Amino acid sequence: MKILHHPDKADIQLSSVLYALSDPVRLFILAELRRSGERTCGDIDVPVVKSTLSHHARTLREAGVVSVRVHGTQRFLSIRTEDLESRFPGLLTSVMNAYEHSGEPMIINAE
Amino acid sequence: MKILHHPDKADIQLSSVLYALSDPVRLFILAELRRSGERTCGDIDVPVVKSTLSHHARTLREAGVVSVRVHGTQRFLSIRTEDLESRFPGLLTSVMNAYEHSGEPMIINAE
DNA sequence: TCTAATATTCGATTGTCATCGAACAATAGA
DNA sequence: TCTATTGTTCGATGACAATCGAATATTAGA
């Protein structure tokens, strides 16, 4: 079985977390996880192909934002809420709150 | 005189702000601005050359994070605290708090 | 008007990222 | 064992970003 690396709580870097959160697709994924607690990749409805979604999941995992639990052929994603809260208090809440109230588009319109 | 474009408060995008904040040099600049309120580019001591600093200042300005006031040959940077607070309540505070307490390195060490 | 100070812009370089499609891997279930 | 399901990895591509040094622009002050 494949080993998925998750950074230790103490090794989670602020700039990496902020970078992971700076993509509209990834923000959407987090919002979904926040609503459901846990989701498989296949149950997240984003306008990108599987391989791209896999890339985003990896980016979030390696930044320490999400945890990935392997079960059969599926991977369940969930937010590392407690780790993030203890390392960066209030950060995730304010980001997700901002996201919910700001109508962030998932696809940037050309002007 | 050069016109510097600042996005309207309502046009500030969450993902752009998070991206602007995801660079260690820019986080450092913000921390400095937070301490002094206002700074000229020349008074910010970062380990990059002038032109690179100018690039970072522009990134922060265009994302809506900082305001740039022109005075003579100098540009005074300051954080758009009120605009950010009203658009994304608590966000900047939690980010800067996280920065102050997490020992974020300005230069990433190679492993 | 000339010069020094301050900052931006430009061109080049190097590297990373988001995206896709195709191929592959792993596992559940028939 | 065979097949369908679920994701990952790989290679390619196009876009963009961080960095530097050199050239340029703007203004203050002598």
Coordinates of N, CA, C and O in Angstrom, one line a residue, chain B:
Chain B
M1 N 2.7 62.7 -13.1 CA 3.0 61.7 -12.0 C 2.3 60.4 -12.3 O 1.2 60.3 -12.9
K2 N 3.0 59.4 -11.9 CA 2.5 58.0 -12.2 C 1.3 57.7 -11.3 O 1.2 58.1 -10.2
I3 N 0.3 57.1 -12.0 CA -0.9 56.7 -11.3 C -0.7 55.3 -10.8 O -0.5 54.4 -11.6
L4 N -0.9 55.1 -9.5 CA -0.8 53.7 -9.0 C -2.2 53.2 -8.8 O -3.0 53.7 -8.1
H5 N -2.5 52.0 -9.4 CA -3.8 51.5 -9.3 C -4.0 50.6 -8.0 O -3.2 49.8 -7.7
H6 N -5.0 50.9 -7.3 CA -5.4 50.1 -6.1 C -6.8 49.6 -6.4 O -7.7 50.4 -6.8
P7 N -7.0 48.3 -6.2 CA -8.4 47.8 -6.4 C -9.3 48.4 -5.4 O -9.0 48.7 -4.3
D8 N -10.6 48.5 -5.8 CA -11.6 48.9 -4.9 C -11.8 47.9 -3.8 O -11.6 46.7 -4.1
K9 N -12.2 48.3 -2.7 CA -12.4 47.4 -1.6 C -13.3 46.2 -2.0 O -12.9 45.0 -1.7
A10 N -14.4 46.4 -2.7 CA -15.3 45.4 -3.1 C -14.6 44.4 -4.1 O -15.1 43.3 -4.3
D11 N -13.6 44.8 -4.8 CA -13.0 44.0 -5.8 C -11.8 43.2 -5.3 O -11.1 42.5 -6.0
I12 N -11.5 43.3 -4.0 CA -10.4 42.5 -3.4 C -10.8 41.1 -3.3 O -11.9 40.7 -2.8
Q13 N -10.0 40.2 -4.0 CA -10.3 38.8 -4.0 C -9.6 38.0 -3.0 O -8.4 38.2 -2.8
L14 N -10.3 37.1 -2.3 CA -9.7 36.3 -1.3 C -8.5 35.5 -1.8 O -7.4 35.6 -1.2
S15 N -8.6 34.9 -2.9 CA -7.5 34.0 -3.4 C -6.3 34.9 -3.7 O -5.1 34.5 -3.5
S16 N -6.5 36.1 -4.2 CA -5.4 37.0 -4.5 C -4.7 37.5 -3.2 O -3.5 37.6 -3.2
V17 N -5.5 37.8 -2.2 CA -4.9 38.2 -1.0 C -4.1 37.1 -0.4 O -3.0 37.2 0.1
L18 N -4.7 35.9 -0.4 CA -3.9 34.7 0.2 C -2.7 34.4 -0.6 O -1.6 34.1 0.0
Y19 N -2.7 34.6 -1.9 CA -1.5 34.4 -2.7 C -0.5 35.4 -2.3 O 0.7 35.1 -2.1
A20 N -0.9 36.7 -2.2 CA 0.0 37.7 -1.9 C 0.7 37.5 -0.5 O 1.8 37.8 -0.3
L21 N -0.1 36.9 0.4 CA 0.4 36.6 1.7 C 1.2 35.3 1.8 O 1.8 35.0 2.8
S22 N 1.3 34.6 0.7 CA 1.9 33.3 0.8 C 3.4 33.3 0.5 O 4.1 32.3 0.5
D23 N 4.0 34.5 0.4 CA 5.4 34.6 0.2 C 6.1 35.1 1.4 O 5.7 36.1 2.0
P24 N 7.2 34.4 1.9 CA 7.8 34.8 3.1 C 8.4 36.2 3.1 O 8.3 36.9 4.1
V25 N 8.9 36.7 2.0 CA 9.3 38.1 1.9 C 8.2 39.0 2.1 O 8.3 40.0 2.8
R26 N 7.1 38.8 1.5 CA 5.9 39.7 1.6 C 5.4 39.6 3.0 O 4.9 40.6 3.5
L27 N 5.4 38.4 3.6 CA 4.9 38.4 5.0 C 5.8 39.2 5.9 O 5.3 39.9 6.8
F28 N 7.1 39.2 5.6 CA 8.0 40.0 6.4 C 7.7 41.5 6.3 O 7.6 42.3 7.2
I29 N 7.5 41.9 5.0 CA 7.1 43.3 4.7 C 5.9 43.7 5.5 O 5.9 44.8 6.1
L30 N 4.9 42.9 5.5 CA 3.7 43.2 6.2 C 3.9 43.3 7.7 O 3.4 44.2 8.4
A31 N 4.7 42.4 8.2 CA 5.0 42.5 9.7 C 5.7 43.8 10.0 O 5.4 44.4 11.0
E32 N 6.6 44.3 9.1 CA 7.2 45.6 9.3 C 6.2 46.7 9.3 O 6.3 47.6 10.1
L33 N 5.3 46.6 8.3 CA 4.3 47.7 8.2 C 3.4 47.7 9.4 O 3.0 48.8 9.8
R34 N 3.2 46.5 9.9 CA 2.3 46.4 11.1 C 3.0 47.1 12.3 O 2.3 47.7 13.1
R35 N 4.3 47.0 12.4 CA 5.0 47.6 13.5 C 5.1 49.1 13.4 O 4.9 49.8 14.3
S36 N 5.3 49.6 12.1 CA 5.6 51.0 12.0 C 4.4 51.8 11.4 O 4.5 53.0 11.3
G37 N 3.4 51.1 10.9 CA 2.3 51.8 10.3 C 2.5 52.2 8.9 O 1.8 51.8 8.0
E38 N 3.7 52.8 8.6 CA 4.0 53.2 7.3 C 5.5 53.1 7.1 O 6.3 53.4 8.0
R39 N 5.9 52.7 5.9 CA 7.3 52.6 5.6 C 7.5 52.9 4.1 O 6.7 52.6 3.2
T40 N 8.7 53.4 3.8 CA 9.1 53.6 2.4 C 9.8 52.3 2.1 O 10.3 51.5 2.9
C41 N 9.9 52.0 0.8 CA 10.5 50.8 0.3 C 12.0 50.7 0.8 O 12.4 49.6 1.3
G42 N 12.6 51.8 0.8 CA 14.0 51.9 1.2 C 14.2 51.5 2.7 O 15.3 51.2 3.1
D43 N 13.2 51.7 3.5 CA 13.3 51.4 4.9 C 12.9 50.0 5.3 O 12.8 49.7 6.5
I44 N 12.6 49.2 4.3 CA 12.3 47.8 4.6 C 13.5 47.0 4.3 O 14.0 47.0 3.2
D45 N 14.0 46.3 5.4 CA 15.3 45.6 5.2 C 15.0 44.1 4.9 O 14.9 43.3 5.7
V46 N 15.0 43.8 3.6 CA 14.8 42.5 3.1 C 16.0 42.0 2.2 O 16.6 42.9 1.6
P47 N 16.2 40.7 2.2 CA 17.4 40.2 1.5 C 17.2 40.1 0.0 O 17.5 39.0 -0.6
V48 N 16.7 41.1 -0.6 CA 16.5 41.1 -2.1 C 16.9 42.4 -2.6 O 16.9 43.4 -1.9
V49 N 17.1 42.5 -3.9 CA 17.5 43.8 -4.5 C 16.3 44.7 -4.7 O 15.2 44.2 -4.6
K50 N 16.6 45.9 -4.9 CA 15.5 46.9 -5.1 C 14.4 46.5 -6.0 O 13.2 46.7 -5.7
S51 N 14.8 46.1 -7.2 CA 13.8 45.8 -8.2 C 12.9 44.6 -7.7 O 11.7 44.6 -8.1
T52 N 13.4 43.7 -7.0 CA 12.6 42.6 -6.5 C 11.6 43.1 -5.4 O 10.5 42.7 -5.4
L53 N 12.1 44.0 -4.6 CA 11.3 44.5 -3.6 C 10.1 45.3 -4.2 O 9.0 45.2 -3.8
S54 N 10.5 46.0 -5.3 CA 9.5 46.8 -6.0 C 8.4 45.8 -6.5 O 7.2 46.2 -6.5
H55 N 8.8 44.7 -7.0 CA 7.9 43.7 -7.5 C 7.0 43.2 -6.4 O 5.7 43.1 -6.6
H56 N 7.5 43.0 -5.2 CA 6.7 42.5 -4.1 C 5.7 43.6 -3.7 O 4.5 43.3 -3.4
A57 N 6.2 44.8 -3.7 CA 5.3 45.9 -3.3 C 4.1 46.0 -4.3 O 3.0 46.2 -3.9
R58 N 4.4 45.8 -5.5 CA 3.4 45.9 -6.5 C 2.4 44.7 -6.4 O 1.1 44.9 -6.5
T59 N 2.9 43.5 -6.1 CA 2.0 42.4 -5.9 C 1.1 42.6 -4.7 O -0.1 42.4 -4.8
L60 N 1.6 43.2 -3.6 CA 0.8 43.5 -2.5 C -0.3 44.6 -2.8 O -1.4 44.5 -2.4
R61 N 0.2 45.6 -3.5 CA -0.8 46.6 -3.9 C -1.9 46.1 -4.8 O -3.1 46.4 -4.5
E62 N -1.5 45.4 -5.8 CA -2.5 44.9 -6.8 C -3.5 43.9 -6.2 O -4.6 43.8 -6.7
A63 N -3.1 43.2 -5.1 CA -4.0 42.3 -4.4 C -4.9 43.0 -3.5 O -5.9 42.5 -3.0
G64 N -4.6 44.3 -3.2 CA -5.4 45.1 -2.3 C -5.0 45.0 -0.9 O -5.7 45.4 0.0
V65 N -3.8 44.5 -0.7 CA -3.3 44.4 0.7 C -2.7 45.6 1.3 O -2.9 46.0 2.4
V66 N -1.9 46.3 0.4 CA -1.3 47.6 0.9 C -1.7 48.7 0.0 O -2.1 48.6 -1.1
S67 N -1.6 49.9 0.6 CA -1.8 51.2 -0.1 C -0.5 51.8 -0.2 O 0.4 51.8 0.6
V68 N -0.3 52.5 -1.4 CA 1.0 53.1 -1.7 C 0.7 54.6 -1.9 O 0.0 55.0 -2.7
R69 N 1.4 55.4 -1.0 CA 1.2 56.9 -1.1 C 2.5 57.4 -1.6 O 3.6 57.1 -1.1
V70 N 2.4 58.2 -2.7 CA 3.6 58.8 -3.3 C 3.9 60.2 -2.7 O 3.0 61.0 -2.6
H71 N 5.2 60.3 -2.3 CA 5.6 61.6 -1.7 C 7.0 61.8 -2.2 O 7.9 61.2 -1.7
G72 N 7.1 62.8 -3.2 CA 8.4 63.0 -3.7 C 8.9 61.8 -4.5 O 8.2 61.2 -5.2
T73 N 10.1 61.4 -4.2 CA 10.7 60.2 -4.9 C 10.4 59.0 -4.0 O 10.8 57.9 -4.4
Q74 N 9.7 59.1 -2.9 CA 9.5 58.0 -2.1 C 8.1 57.5 -2.2 O 7.2 58.2 -2.5
R75 N 7.9 56.2 -1.9 CA 6.6 55.6 -1.8 C 6.4 55.0 -0.4 O 7.2 54.2 0.0
F76 N 5.3 55.5 0.2 CA 5.0 55.0 1.5 C 4.0 53.9 1.5 O 2.9 54.1 0.9
L77 N 4.4 52.8 2.0 CA 3.5 51.6 2.0 C 2.8 51.6 3.4 O 3.4 51.8 4.4
S78 N 1.5 51.2 3.3 CA 0.8 50.9 4.6 C -0.3 49.9 4.3 O -0.7 49.7 3.1
I79 N -0.6 49.1 5.3 CA -1.6 48.1 5.1 C -3.0 48.6 5.1 O -3.3 49.6 5.8
R80 N -3.8 48.1 4.2 CA -5.2 48.6 4.1 C -6.1 47.9 5.1 O -7.0 47.1 4.8
T81 N -5.7 48.2 6.4 CA -6.3 47.5 7.5 C -7.8 47.5 7.5 O -8.5 46.5 7.6
E82 N -8.4 48.7 7.3 CA -9.8 48.8 7.5 C -10.5 48.1 6.3 O -11.6 47.4 6.5
D83 N -10.0 48.3 5.1 CA -10.7 47.7 4.0 C -10.6 46.1 4.1 O -11.7 45.5 3.9
L84 N -9.5 45.6 4.5 CA -9.4 44.2 4.7 C -10.3 43.7 5.8 O -10.9 42.6 5.7
E85 N -10.3 44.4 6.9 CA -11.1 44.0 8.0 C -12.6 43.9 7.7 O -13.3 43.0 8.1
S86 N -13.0 44.9 6.9 CA -14.4 45.0 6.6 C -14.8 43.9 5.5 O -15.9 43.4 5.5
R87 N -13.8 43.6 4.7 CA -14.2 42.6 3.6 C -14.0 41.2 4.1 O -14.7 40.3 3.8
F88 N -12.9 41.0 4.9 CA -12.5 39.6 5.4 C -12.3 39.7 6.9 O -11.1 39.6 7.3
P89 N -13.3 39.8 7.7 CA -13.1 40.1 9.1 C -12.2 39.0 9.8 O -12.4 37.8 9.6
G90 N -11.2 39.5 10.5 CA -10.3 38.7 11.3 C -9.2 38.0 10.5 O -8.3 37.4 11.1
L91 N -9.3 38.1 9.2 CA -8.3 37.4 8.4 C -6.9 37.9 8.6 O -6.0 37.1 8.9
L92 N -6.7 39.2 8.4 CA -5.3 39.7 8.5 C -4.8 39.5 9.9 O -3.6 39.1 10.0
T93 N -5.6 39.7 10.9 CA -5.2 39.5 12.3 C -4.7 38.1 12.5 O -3.6 37.9 13.1
S94 N -5.5 37.1 12.1 CA -5.1 35.7 12.3 C -3.8 35.4 11.5 O -3.0 34.6 12.0
V95 N -3.7 35.9 10.3 CA -2.5 35.6 9.5 C -1.3 36.2 10.2 O -0.2 35.5 10.4
M96 N -1.4 37.5 10.6 CA -0.2 38.1 11.1 C 0.1 37.5 12.5 O 1.3 37.4 12.9
N97 N -0.9 37.2 13.2 CA -0.7 36.5 14.5 C 0.1 35.2 14.3 O 1.0 34.9 15.0
A98 N -0.4 34.5 13.3 CA 0.2 33.2 13.0 C 1.7 33.4 12.6 O 2.6 32.7 13.0
Y99 N 1.9 34.5 11.8 CA 3.3 34.8 11.4 C 4.2 35.1 12.6 O 5.3 34.6 12.7
E100 N 3.7 35.9 13.5 CA 4.5 36.3 14.6 C 4.9 35.2 15.5 O 6.0 35.1 16.1
H101 N 4.0 34.2 15.6 CA 4.2 33.1 16.6 C 4.7 31.8 15.9 O 4.8 30.8 16.6
S102 N 5.1 31.9 14.6 CA 5.4 30.6 14.0 C 6.9 30.5 13.5 O 7.2 29.5 12.9
G103 N 7.6 31.6 13.7 CA 9.0 31.5 13.3 C 9.2 31.2 11.8 O 10.0 30.4 11.4
E104 N 8.4 31.8 11.0 CA 8.4 31.6 9.5 C 9.8 32.1 9.0 O 10.1 33.3 9.2
P105 N 10.5 31.3 8.3 CA 11.8 31.7 7.8 C 11.6 32.6 6.5 O 10.7 32.3 5.7
M106 N 12.4 33.6 6.4 CA 12.3 34.5 5.2 C 12.9 33.8 4.0 O 12.5 34.0 2.9
I107 N 13.9 33.0 4.3 CA 14.6 32.2 3.2 C 14.4 30.8 3.5 O 14.8 30.3 4.6
I108 N 13.8 30.0 2.6 CA 13.6 28.6 2.8 C 14.9 27.9 2.7 O 15.6 28.0 1.7
N109 N 15.3 27.1 3.8 CA 16.5 26.3 3.7 C 16.3 25.1 2.8 O 15.3 24.5 2.9
A110 N 17.3 24.8 2.1 CA 17.3 23.6 1.4 C 17.5 22.4 2.4 O 18.2 22.6 3.4
E111 N 16.9 21.3 2.1 CA 17.0 20.2 3.1 C 18.1 19.3 2.7 O 18.1 18.7 1.6

